C-alpha atoms as a printed R data frame, in Angstrom:
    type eleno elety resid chain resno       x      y       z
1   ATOM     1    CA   UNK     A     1   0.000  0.000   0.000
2   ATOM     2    CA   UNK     A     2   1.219  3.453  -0.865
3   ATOM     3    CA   UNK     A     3  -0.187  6.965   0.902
4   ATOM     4    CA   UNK     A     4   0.724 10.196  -0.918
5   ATOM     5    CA   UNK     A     5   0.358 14.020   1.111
6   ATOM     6    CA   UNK     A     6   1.225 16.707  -1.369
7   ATOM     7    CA   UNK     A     7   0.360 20.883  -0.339
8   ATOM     8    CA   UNK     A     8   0.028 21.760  -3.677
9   ATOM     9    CA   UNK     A     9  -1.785 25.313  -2.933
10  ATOM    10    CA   UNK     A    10  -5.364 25.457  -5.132
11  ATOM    11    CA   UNK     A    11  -7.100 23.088  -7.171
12  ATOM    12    CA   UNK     A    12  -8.616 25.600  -9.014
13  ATOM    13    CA   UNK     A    13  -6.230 26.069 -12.057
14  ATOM    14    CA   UNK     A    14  -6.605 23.687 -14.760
15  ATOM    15    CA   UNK     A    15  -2.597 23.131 -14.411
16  ATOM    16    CA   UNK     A    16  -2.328 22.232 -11.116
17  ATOM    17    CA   UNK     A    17  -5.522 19.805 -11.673
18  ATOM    18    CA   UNK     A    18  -3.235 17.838 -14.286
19  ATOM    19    CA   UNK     A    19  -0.415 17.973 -12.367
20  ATOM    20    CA   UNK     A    20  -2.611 15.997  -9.226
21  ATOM    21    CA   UNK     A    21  -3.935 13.712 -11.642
22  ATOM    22    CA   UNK     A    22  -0.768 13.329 -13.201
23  ATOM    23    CA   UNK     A    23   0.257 12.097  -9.904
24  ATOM    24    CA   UNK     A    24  -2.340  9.642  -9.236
25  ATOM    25    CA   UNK     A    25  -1.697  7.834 -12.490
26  ATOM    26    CA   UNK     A    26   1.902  8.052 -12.136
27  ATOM    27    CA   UNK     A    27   2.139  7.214  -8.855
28  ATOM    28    CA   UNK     A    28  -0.795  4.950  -8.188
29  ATOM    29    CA   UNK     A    29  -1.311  5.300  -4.593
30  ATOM    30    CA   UNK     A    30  -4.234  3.914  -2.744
31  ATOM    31    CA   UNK     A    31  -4.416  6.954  -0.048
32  ATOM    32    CA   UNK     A    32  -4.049 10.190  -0.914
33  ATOM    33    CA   UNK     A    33  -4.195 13.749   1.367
34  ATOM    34    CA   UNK     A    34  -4.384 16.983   0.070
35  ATOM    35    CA   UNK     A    35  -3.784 20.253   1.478
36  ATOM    36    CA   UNK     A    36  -4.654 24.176   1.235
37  ATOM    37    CA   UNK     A    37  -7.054 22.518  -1.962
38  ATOM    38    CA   UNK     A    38  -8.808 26.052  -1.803
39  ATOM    39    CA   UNK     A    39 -12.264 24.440  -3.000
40  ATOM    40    CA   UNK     A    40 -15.303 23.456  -1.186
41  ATOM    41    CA   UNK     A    41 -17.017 19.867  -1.443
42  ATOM    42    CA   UNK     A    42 -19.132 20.116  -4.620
43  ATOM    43    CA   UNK     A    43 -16.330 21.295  -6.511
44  ATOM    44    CA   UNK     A    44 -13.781 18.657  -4.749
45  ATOM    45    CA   UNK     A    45 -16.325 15.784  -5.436
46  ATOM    46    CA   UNK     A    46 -16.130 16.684  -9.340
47  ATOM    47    CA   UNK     A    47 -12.805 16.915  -9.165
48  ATOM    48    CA   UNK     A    48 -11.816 13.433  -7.112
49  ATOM    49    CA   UNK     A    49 -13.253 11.373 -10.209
50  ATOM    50    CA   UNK     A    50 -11.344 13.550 -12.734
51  ATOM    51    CA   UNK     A    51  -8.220 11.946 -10.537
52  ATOM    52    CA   UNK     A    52  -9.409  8.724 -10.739
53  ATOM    53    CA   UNK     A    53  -9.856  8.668  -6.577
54  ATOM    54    CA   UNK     A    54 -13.750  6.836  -6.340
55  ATOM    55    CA   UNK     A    55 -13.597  7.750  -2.236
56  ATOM    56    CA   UNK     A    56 -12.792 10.693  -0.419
57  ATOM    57    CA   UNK     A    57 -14.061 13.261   2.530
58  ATOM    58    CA   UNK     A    58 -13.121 17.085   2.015
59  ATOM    59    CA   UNK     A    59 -12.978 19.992   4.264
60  ATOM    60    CA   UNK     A    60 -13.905 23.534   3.387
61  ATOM    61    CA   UNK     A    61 -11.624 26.296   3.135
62  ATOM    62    CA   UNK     A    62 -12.075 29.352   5.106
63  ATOM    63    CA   UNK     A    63 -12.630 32.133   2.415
64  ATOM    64    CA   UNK     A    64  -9.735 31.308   0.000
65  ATOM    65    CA   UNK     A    65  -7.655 30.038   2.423
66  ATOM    66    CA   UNK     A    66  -7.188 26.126   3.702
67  ATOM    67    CA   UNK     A    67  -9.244 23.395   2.511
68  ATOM    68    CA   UNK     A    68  -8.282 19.758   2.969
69  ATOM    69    CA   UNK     A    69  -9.165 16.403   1.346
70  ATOM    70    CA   UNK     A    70  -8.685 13.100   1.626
71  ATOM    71    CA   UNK     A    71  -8.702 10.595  -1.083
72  ATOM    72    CA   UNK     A    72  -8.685  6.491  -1.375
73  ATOM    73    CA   UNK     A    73  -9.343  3.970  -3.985
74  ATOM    74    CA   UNK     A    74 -12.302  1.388  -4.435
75  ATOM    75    CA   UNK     A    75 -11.455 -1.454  -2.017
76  ATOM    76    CA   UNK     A    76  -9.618  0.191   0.425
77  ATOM    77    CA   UNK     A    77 -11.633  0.347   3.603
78  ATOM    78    CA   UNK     A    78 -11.359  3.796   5.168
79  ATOM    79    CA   UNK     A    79 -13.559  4.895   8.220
80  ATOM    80    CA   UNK     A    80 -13.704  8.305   8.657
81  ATOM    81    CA   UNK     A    81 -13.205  9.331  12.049
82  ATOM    82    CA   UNK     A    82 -12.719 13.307  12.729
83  ATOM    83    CA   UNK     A    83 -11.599 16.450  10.883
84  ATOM    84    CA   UNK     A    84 -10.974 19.531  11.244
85  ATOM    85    CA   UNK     A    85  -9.197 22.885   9.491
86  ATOM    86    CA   UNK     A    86  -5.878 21.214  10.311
87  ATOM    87    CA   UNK     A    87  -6.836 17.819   9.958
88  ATOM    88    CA   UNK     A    88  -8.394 14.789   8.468
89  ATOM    89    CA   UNK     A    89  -8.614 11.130  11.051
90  ATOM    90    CA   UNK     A    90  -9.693  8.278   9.683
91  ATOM    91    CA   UNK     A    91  -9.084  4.175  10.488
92  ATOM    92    CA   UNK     A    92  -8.081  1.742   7.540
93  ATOM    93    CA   UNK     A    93  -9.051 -1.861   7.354
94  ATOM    94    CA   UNK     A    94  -6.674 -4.391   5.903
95  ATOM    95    CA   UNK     A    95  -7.132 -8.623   5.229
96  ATOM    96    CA   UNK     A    96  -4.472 -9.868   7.483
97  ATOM    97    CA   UNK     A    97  -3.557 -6.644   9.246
98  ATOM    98    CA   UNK     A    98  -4.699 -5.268  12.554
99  ATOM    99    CA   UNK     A    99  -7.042 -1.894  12.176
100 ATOM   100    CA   UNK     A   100  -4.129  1.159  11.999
101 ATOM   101    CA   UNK     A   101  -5.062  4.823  11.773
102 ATOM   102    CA   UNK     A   102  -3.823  7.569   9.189
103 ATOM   103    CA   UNK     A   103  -3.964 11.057   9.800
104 ATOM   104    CA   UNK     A   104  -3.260 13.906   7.124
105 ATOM   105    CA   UNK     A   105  -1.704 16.962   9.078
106 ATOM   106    CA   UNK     A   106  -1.840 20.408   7.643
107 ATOM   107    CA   UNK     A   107  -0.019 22.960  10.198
108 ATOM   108    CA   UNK     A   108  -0.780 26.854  10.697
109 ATOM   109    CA   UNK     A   109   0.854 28.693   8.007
110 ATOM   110    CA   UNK     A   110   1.177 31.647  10.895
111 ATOM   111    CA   UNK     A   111   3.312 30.697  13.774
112 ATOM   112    CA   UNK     A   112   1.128 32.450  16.488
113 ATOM   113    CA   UNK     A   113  -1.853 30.209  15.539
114 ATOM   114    CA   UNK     A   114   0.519 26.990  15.214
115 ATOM   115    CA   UNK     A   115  -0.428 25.882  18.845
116 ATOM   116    CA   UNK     A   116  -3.804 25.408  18.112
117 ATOM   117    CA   UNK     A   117  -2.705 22.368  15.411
118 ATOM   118    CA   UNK     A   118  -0.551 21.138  18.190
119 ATOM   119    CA   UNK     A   119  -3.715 20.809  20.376
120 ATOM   120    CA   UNK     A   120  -5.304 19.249  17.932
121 ATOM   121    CA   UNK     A   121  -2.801 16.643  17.739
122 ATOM   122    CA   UNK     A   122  -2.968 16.702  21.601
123 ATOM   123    CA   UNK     A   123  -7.084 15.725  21.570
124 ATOM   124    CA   UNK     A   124  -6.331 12.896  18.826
125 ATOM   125    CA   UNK     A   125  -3.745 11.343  20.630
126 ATOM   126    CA   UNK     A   126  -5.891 10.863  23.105
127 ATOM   127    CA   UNK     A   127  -8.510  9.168  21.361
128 ATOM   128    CA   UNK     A   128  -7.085  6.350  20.386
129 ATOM   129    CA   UNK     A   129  -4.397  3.273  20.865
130 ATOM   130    CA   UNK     A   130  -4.474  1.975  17.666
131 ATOM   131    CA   UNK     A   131  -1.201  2.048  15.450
132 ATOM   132    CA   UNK     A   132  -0.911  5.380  13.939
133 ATOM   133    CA   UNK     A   133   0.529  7.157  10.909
134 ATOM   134    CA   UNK     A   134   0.296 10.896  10.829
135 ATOM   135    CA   UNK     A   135   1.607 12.662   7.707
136 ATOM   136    CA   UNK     A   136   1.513 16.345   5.947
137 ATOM   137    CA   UNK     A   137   2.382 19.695   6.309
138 ATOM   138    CA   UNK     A   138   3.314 20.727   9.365
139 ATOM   139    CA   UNK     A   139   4.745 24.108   8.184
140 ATOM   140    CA   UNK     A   140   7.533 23.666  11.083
141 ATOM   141    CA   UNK     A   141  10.973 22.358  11.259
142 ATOM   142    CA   UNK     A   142  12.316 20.636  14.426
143 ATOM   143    CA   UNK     A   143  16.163 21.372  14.161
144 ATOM   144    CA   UNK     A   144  17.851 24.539  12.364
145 ATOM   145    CA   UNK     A   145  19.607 21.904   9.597
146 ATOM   146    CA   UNK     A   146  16.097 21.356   8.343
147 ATOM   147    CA   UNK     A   147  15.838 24.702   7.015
148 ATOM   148    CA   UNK     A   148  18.158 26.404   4.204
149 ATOM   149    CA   UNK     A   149  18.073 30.431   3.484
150 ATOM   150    CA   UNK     A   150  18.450 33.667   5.138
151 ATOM   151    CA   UNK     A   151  15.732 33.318   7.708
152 ATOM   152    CA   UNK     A   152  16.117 31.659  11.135
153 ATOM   153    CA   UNK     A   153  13.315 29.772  12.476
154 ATOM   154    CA   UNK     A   154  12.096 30.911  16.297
155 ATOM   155    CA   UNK     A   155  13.865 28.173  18.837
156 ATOM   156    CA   UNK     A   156  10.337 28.506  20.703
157 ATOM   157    CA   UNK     A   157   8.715 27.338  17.383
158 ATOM   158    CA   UNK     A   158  10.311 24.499  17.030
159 ATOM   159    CA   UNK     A   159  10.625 23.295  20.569
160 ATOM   160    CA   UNK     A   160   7.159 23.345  20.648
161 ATOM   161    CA   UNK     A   161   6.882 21.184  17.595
162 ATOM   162    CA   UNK     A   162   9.477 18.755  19.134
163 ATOM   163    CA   UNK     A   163   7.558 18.583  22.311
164 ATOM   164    CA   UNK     A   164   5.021 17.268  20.513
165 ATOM   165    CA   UNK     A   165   6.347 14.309  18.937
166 ATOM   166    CA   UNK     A   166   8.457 13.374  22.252
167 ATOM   167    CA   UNK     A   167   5.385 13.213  24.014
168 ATOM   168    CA   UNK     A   168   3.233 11.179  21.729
169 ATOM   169    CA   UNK     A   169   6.477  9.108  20.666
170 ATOM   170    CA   UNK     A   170   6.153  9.862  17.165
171 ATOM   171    CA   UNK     A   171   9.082  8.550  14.930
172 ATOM   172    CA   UNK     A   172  10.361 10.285  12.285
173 ATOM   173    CA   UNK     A   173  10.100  7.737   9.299
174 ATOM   174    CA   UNK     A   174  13.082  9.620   7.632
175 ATOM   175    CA   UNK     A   175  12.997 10.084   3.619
176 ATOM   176    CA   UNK     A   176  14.842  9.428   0.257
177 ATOM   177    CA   UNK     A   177  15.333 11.671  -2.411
178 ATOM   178    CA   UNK     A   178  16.078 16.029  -1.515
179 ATOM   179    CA   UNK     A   179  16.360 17.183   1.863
180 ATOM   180    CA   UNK     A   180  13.969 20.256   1.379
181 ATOM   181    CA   UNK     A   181   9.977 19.601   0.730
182 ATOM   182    CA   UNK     A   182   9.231 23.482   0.426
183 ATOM   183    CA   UNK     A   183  11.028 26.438  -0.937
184 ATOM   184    CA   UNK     A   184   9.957 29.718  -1.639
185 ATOM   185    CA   UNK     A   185  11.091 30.283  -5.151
186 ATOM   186    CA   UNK     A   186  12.566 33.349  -4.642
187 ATOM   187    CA   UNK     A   187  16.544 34.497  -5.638
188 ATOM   188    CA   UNK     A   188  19.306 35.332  -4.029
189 ATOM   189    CA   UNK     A   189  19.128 36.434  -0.395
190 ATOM   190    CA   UNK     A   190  15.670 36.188   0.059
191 ATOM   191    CA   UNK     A   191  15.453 32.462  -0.997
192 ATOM   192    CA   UNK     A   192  15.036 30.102   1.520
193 ATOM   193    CA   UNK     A   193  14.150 26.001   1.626
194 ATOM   194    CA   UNK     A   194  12.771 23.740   4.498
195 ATOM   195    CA   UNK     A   195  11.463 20.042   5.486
196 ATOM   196    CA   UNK     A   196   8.375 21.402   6.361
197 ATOM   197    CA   UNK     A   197   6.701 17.844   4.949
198 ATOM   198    CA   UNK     A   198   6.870 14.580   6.734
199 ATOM   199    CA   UNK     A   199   6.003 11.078   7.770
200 ATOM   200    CA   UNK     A   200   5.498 10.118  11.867
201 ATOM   201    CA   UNK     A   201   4.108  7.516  13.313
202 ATOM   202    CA   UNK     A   202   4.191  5.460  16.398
203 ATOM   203    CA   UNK     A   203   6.235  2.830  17.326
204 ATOM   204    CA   UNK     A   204   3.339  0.259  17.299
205 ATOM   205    CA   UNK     A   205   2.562  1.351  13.682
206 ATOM   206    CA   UNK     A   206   6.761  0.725  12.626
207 ATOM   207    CA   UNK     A   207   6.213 -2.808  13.978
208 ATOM   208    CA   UNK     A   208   3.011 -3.383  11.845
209 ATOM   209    CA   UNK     A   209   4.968 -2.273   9.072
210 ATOM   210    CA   UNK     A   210   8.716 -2.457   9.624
211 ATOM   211    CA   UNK     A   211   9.958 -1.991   5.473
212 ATOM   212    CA   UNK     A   212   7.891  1.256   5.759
213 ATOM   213    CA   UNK     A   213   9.673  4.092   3.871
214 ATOM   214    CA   UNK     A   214   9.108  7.709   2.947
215 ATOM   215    CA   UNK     A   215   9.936  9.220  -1.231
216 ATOM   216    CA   UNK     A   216  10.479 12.866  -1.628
217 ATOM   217    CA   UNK     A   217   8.572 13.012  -4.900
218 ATOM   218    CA   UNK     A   218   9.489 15.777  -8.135
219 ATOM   219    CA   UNK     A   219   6.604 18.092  -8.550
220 ATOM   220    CA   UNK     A   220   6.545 20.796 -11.128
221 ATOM   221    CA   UNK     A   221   3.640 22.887  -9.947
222 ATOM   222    CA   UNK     A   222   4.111 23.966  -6.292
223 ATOM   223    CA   UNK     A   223   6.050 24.930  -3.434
224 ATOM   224    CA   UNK     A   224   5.774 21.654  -1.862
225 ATOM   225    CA   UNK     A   225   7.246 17.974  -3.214
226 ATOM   226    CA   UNK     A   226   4.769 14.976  -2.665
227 ATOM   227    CA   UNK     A   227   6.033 13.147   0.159
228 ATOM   228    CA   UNK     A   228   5.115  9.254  -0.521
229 ATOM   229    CA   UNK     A   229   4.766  6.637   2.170
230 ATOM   230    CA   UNK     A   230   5.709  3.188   0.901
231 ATOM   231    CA   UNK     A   231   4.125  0.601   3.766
232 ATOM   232    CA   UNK     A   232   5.800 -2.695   2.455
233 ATOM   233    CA   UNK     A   233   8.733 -0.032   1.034
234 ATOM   234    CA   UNK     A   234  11.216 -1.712  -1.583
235 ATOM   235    CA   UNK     A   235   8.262 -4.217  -2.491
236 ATOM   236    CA   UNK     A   236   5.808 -2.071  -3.263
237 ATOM   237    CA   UNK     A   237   8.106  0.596  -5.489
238 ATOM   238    CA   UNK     A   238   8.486 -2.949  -7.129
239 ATOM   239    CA   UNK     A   239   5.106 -3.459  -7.711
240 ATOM   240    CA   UNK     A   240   4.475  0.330  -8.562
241 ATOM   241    CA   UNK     A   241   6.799 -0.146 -11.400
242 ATOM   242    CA   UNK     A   242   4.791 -3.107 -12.935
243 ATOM   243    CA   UNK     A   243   1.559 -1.077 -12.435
244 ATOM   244    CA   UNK     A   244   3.158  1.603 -14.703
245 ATOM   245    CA   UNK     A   245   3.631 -0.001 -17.559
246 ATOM   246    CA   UNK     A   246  -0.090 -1.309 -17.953
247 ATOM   247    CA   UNK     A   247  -1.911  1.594 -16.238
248 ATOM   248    CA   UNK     A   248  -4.683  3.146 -18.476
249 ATOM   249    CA   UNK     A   249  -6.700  6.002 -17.317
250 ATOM   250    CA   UNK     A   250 -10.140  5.462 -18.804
251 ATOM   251    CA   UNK     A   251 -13.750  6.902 -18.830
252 ATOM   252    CA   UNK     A   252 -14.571  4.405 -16.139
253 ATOM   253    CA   UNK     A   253 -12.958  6.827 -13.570
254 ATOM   254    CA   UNK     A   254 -15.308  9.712 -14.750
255 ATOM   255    CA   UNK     A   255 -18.569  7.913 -13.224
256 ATOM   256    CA   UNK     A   256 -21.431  8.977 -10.834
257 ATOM   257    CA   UNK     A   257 -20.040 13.177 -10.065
258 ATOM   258    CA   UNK     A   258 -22.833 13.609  -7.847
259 ATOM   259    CA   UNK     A   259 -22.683 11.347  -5.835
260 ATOM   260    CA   UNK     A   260 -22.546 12.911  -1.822
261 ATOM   261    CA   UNK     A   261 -20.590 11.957   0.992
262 ATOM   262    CA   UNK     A   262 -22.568 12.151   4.038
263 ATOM   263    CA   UNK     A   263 -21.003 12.803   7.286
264 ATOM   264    CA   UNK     A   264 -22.045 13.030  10.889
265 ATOM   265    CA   UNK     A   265 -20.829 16.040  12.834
266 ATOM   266    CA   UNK     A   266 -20.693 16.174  15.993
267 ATOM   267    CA   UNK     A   267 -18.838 17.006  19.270
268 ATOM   268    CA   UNK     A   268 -16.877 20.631  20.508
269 ATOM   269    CA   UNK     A   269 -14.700 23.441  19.919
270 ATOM   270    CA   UNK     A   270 -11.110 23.610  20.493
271 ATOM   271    CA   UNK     A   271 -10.741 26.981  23.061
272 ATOM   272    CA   UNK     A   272 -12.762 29.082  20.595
273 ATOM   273    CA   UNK     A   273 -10.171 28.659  17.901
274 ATOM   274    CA   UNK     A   274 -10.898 25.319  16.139
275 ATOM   275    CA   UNK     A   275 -13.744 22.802  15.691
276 ATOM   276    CA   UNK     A   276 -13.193 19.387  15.475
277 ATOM   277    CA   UNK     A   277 -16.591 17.404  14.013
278 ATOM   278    CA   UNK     A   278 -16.368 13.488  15.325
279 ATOM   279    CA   UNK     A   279 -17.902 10.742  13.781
280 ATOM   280    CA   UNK     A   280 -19.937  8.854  16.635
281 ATOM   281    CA   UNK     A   281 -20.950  6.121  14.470
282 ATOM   282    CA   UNK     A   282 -18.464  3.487  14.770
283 ATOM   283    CA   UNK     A   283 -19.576  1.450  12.165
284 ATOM   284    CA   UNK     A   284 -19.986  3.632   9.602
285 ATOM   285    CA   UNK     A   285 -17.871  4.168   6.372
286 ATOM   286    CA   UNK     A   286 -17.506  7.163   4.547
287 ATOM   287    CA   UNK     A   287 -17.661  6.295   0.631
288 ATOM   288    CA   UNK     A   288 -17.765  8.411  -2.192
């Protein structure tokens, strides 16, 4: 199984739509998270066919700003289980594998409000034991060496950050392929490059899948590089590879566009800055 994140800054440009479903066929994976996607849910659920992704749950923007989604093929069981502006939670049921949890991450883009998406992680932490992958955009670094440029991060920005995954025991999966997953694209002086994308997950979740591994993908179109999570790693860039040279995109991906996701919201407010909407209903699956 293969998960893709990618902050690729607007879905609304015909471009960047190609370049996304450029990615899915390229790339194949059977999870995919999207960030800062800038459209609301009748536009998203248009586009997720266009990319040849049959499932997926969205979350609004805020204006122009935000907007989250998260995609998975037919036969891979997802259950949706919370979101919010800085996140999407959801279980995944495998034949032969115990239930594990993903999480697509999308941090504050301004550092005073960056606490609140550390809360967040806070509240889901605490909701669960299950094996857990959390991936995205964080929009933080935790060491100075993650960052190249003229600007230096705040120490209390990321020591928060690294408080964080020392207390929940995240492990960094680590990557292939450039050090950087953002830069600016600005010259000279002003141009600066971080590791703002990433791959955590618990040390339960590492057993489950010990060949896990983490791709720093090319991208053409944004700011941010793809970051791929490869669960059975070497053996499933193997199987990737075969996929490639038989994959056919087809009109069979362009079915049923109106078809709804429904979700049930419910539960509070994060201290007047964020709502989080649970899904009570244990049992139920979130399809497209």
């Amino acid at each position: 199984m293969s998960c893709i994140s990618w902050n690729y800054r607007g879905l609304g440009r015909p471009r960047v739509v190609r370049a996304v479903r450029d990615l899915v066929r390229h790339e194949n994976p059977d999870i995919l998270f999207l960030a800062e996607t800038r459209q609301g849910n009748r536009m998203m659920e248009r586009l997720k066919w266009r990319m040849g992704l049959g499932n997926g749950v969205f979350v609004d923007p805020i204006g122009s700003r935000g907007g989250l989604a998260l995609l998975w093929k037919d036969g891979v069981e997802v259950r949706l289980q919370s979101f919010s502006r800085f996140h999407i939670d959801a279980l995944v049921e495998e034949e032969g594998v115990p239930a594990w949890r993903i999480t697509g991450f999308y941090g504050a883009p301004v550092a005073t409000k960056r606490r609140v998406g550390w809360n967040v992680l806070q509240i889901l932490a605490g909701r669960s034991n299950l094996s857990w992958l959390c991936f995205g955009n964080f929009n933080e670094i935790l060491w100075r060496s993650e960052q190249h440029g003229r600007r230096d991060r705040s120490e209390w920005q990321m020591r928060d950050f690294r408080r964080i995954i020392d207390v929940y025991a995240f492990r960094d999966l680590g990557y292939r392929g450039r050090d950087f997953t953002w830069a600016n694209n600005r010259e000279g002086t002003a141009f600066v490059e971080g590791r703002l994308d990433r791959a955590f997950a618990t040390a339960s979740w590492t057993a489950l899948f010990p060949p896990a591994m983490v791709d720093h993908l090319e991208h053409h179109v944004s700011d941010h590089c793809p970051v791929r999570v490869l669960l059975e790693g070497d053996n499933d860039a193997q199987r990737l590879q075969r996929r490639r040279r038989v994959f056919r995109f087809g009109e069979i991906w362009a079915r049923d566009e109106e078809s709804e996701d429904v979700v049930t919201q419910s539960w509070g407010e994060l201290r007047g800055e964020c709502k989080i909407w649970c899904n009570p209903t244990e049992d139920k699956r979130v399809k497209g």
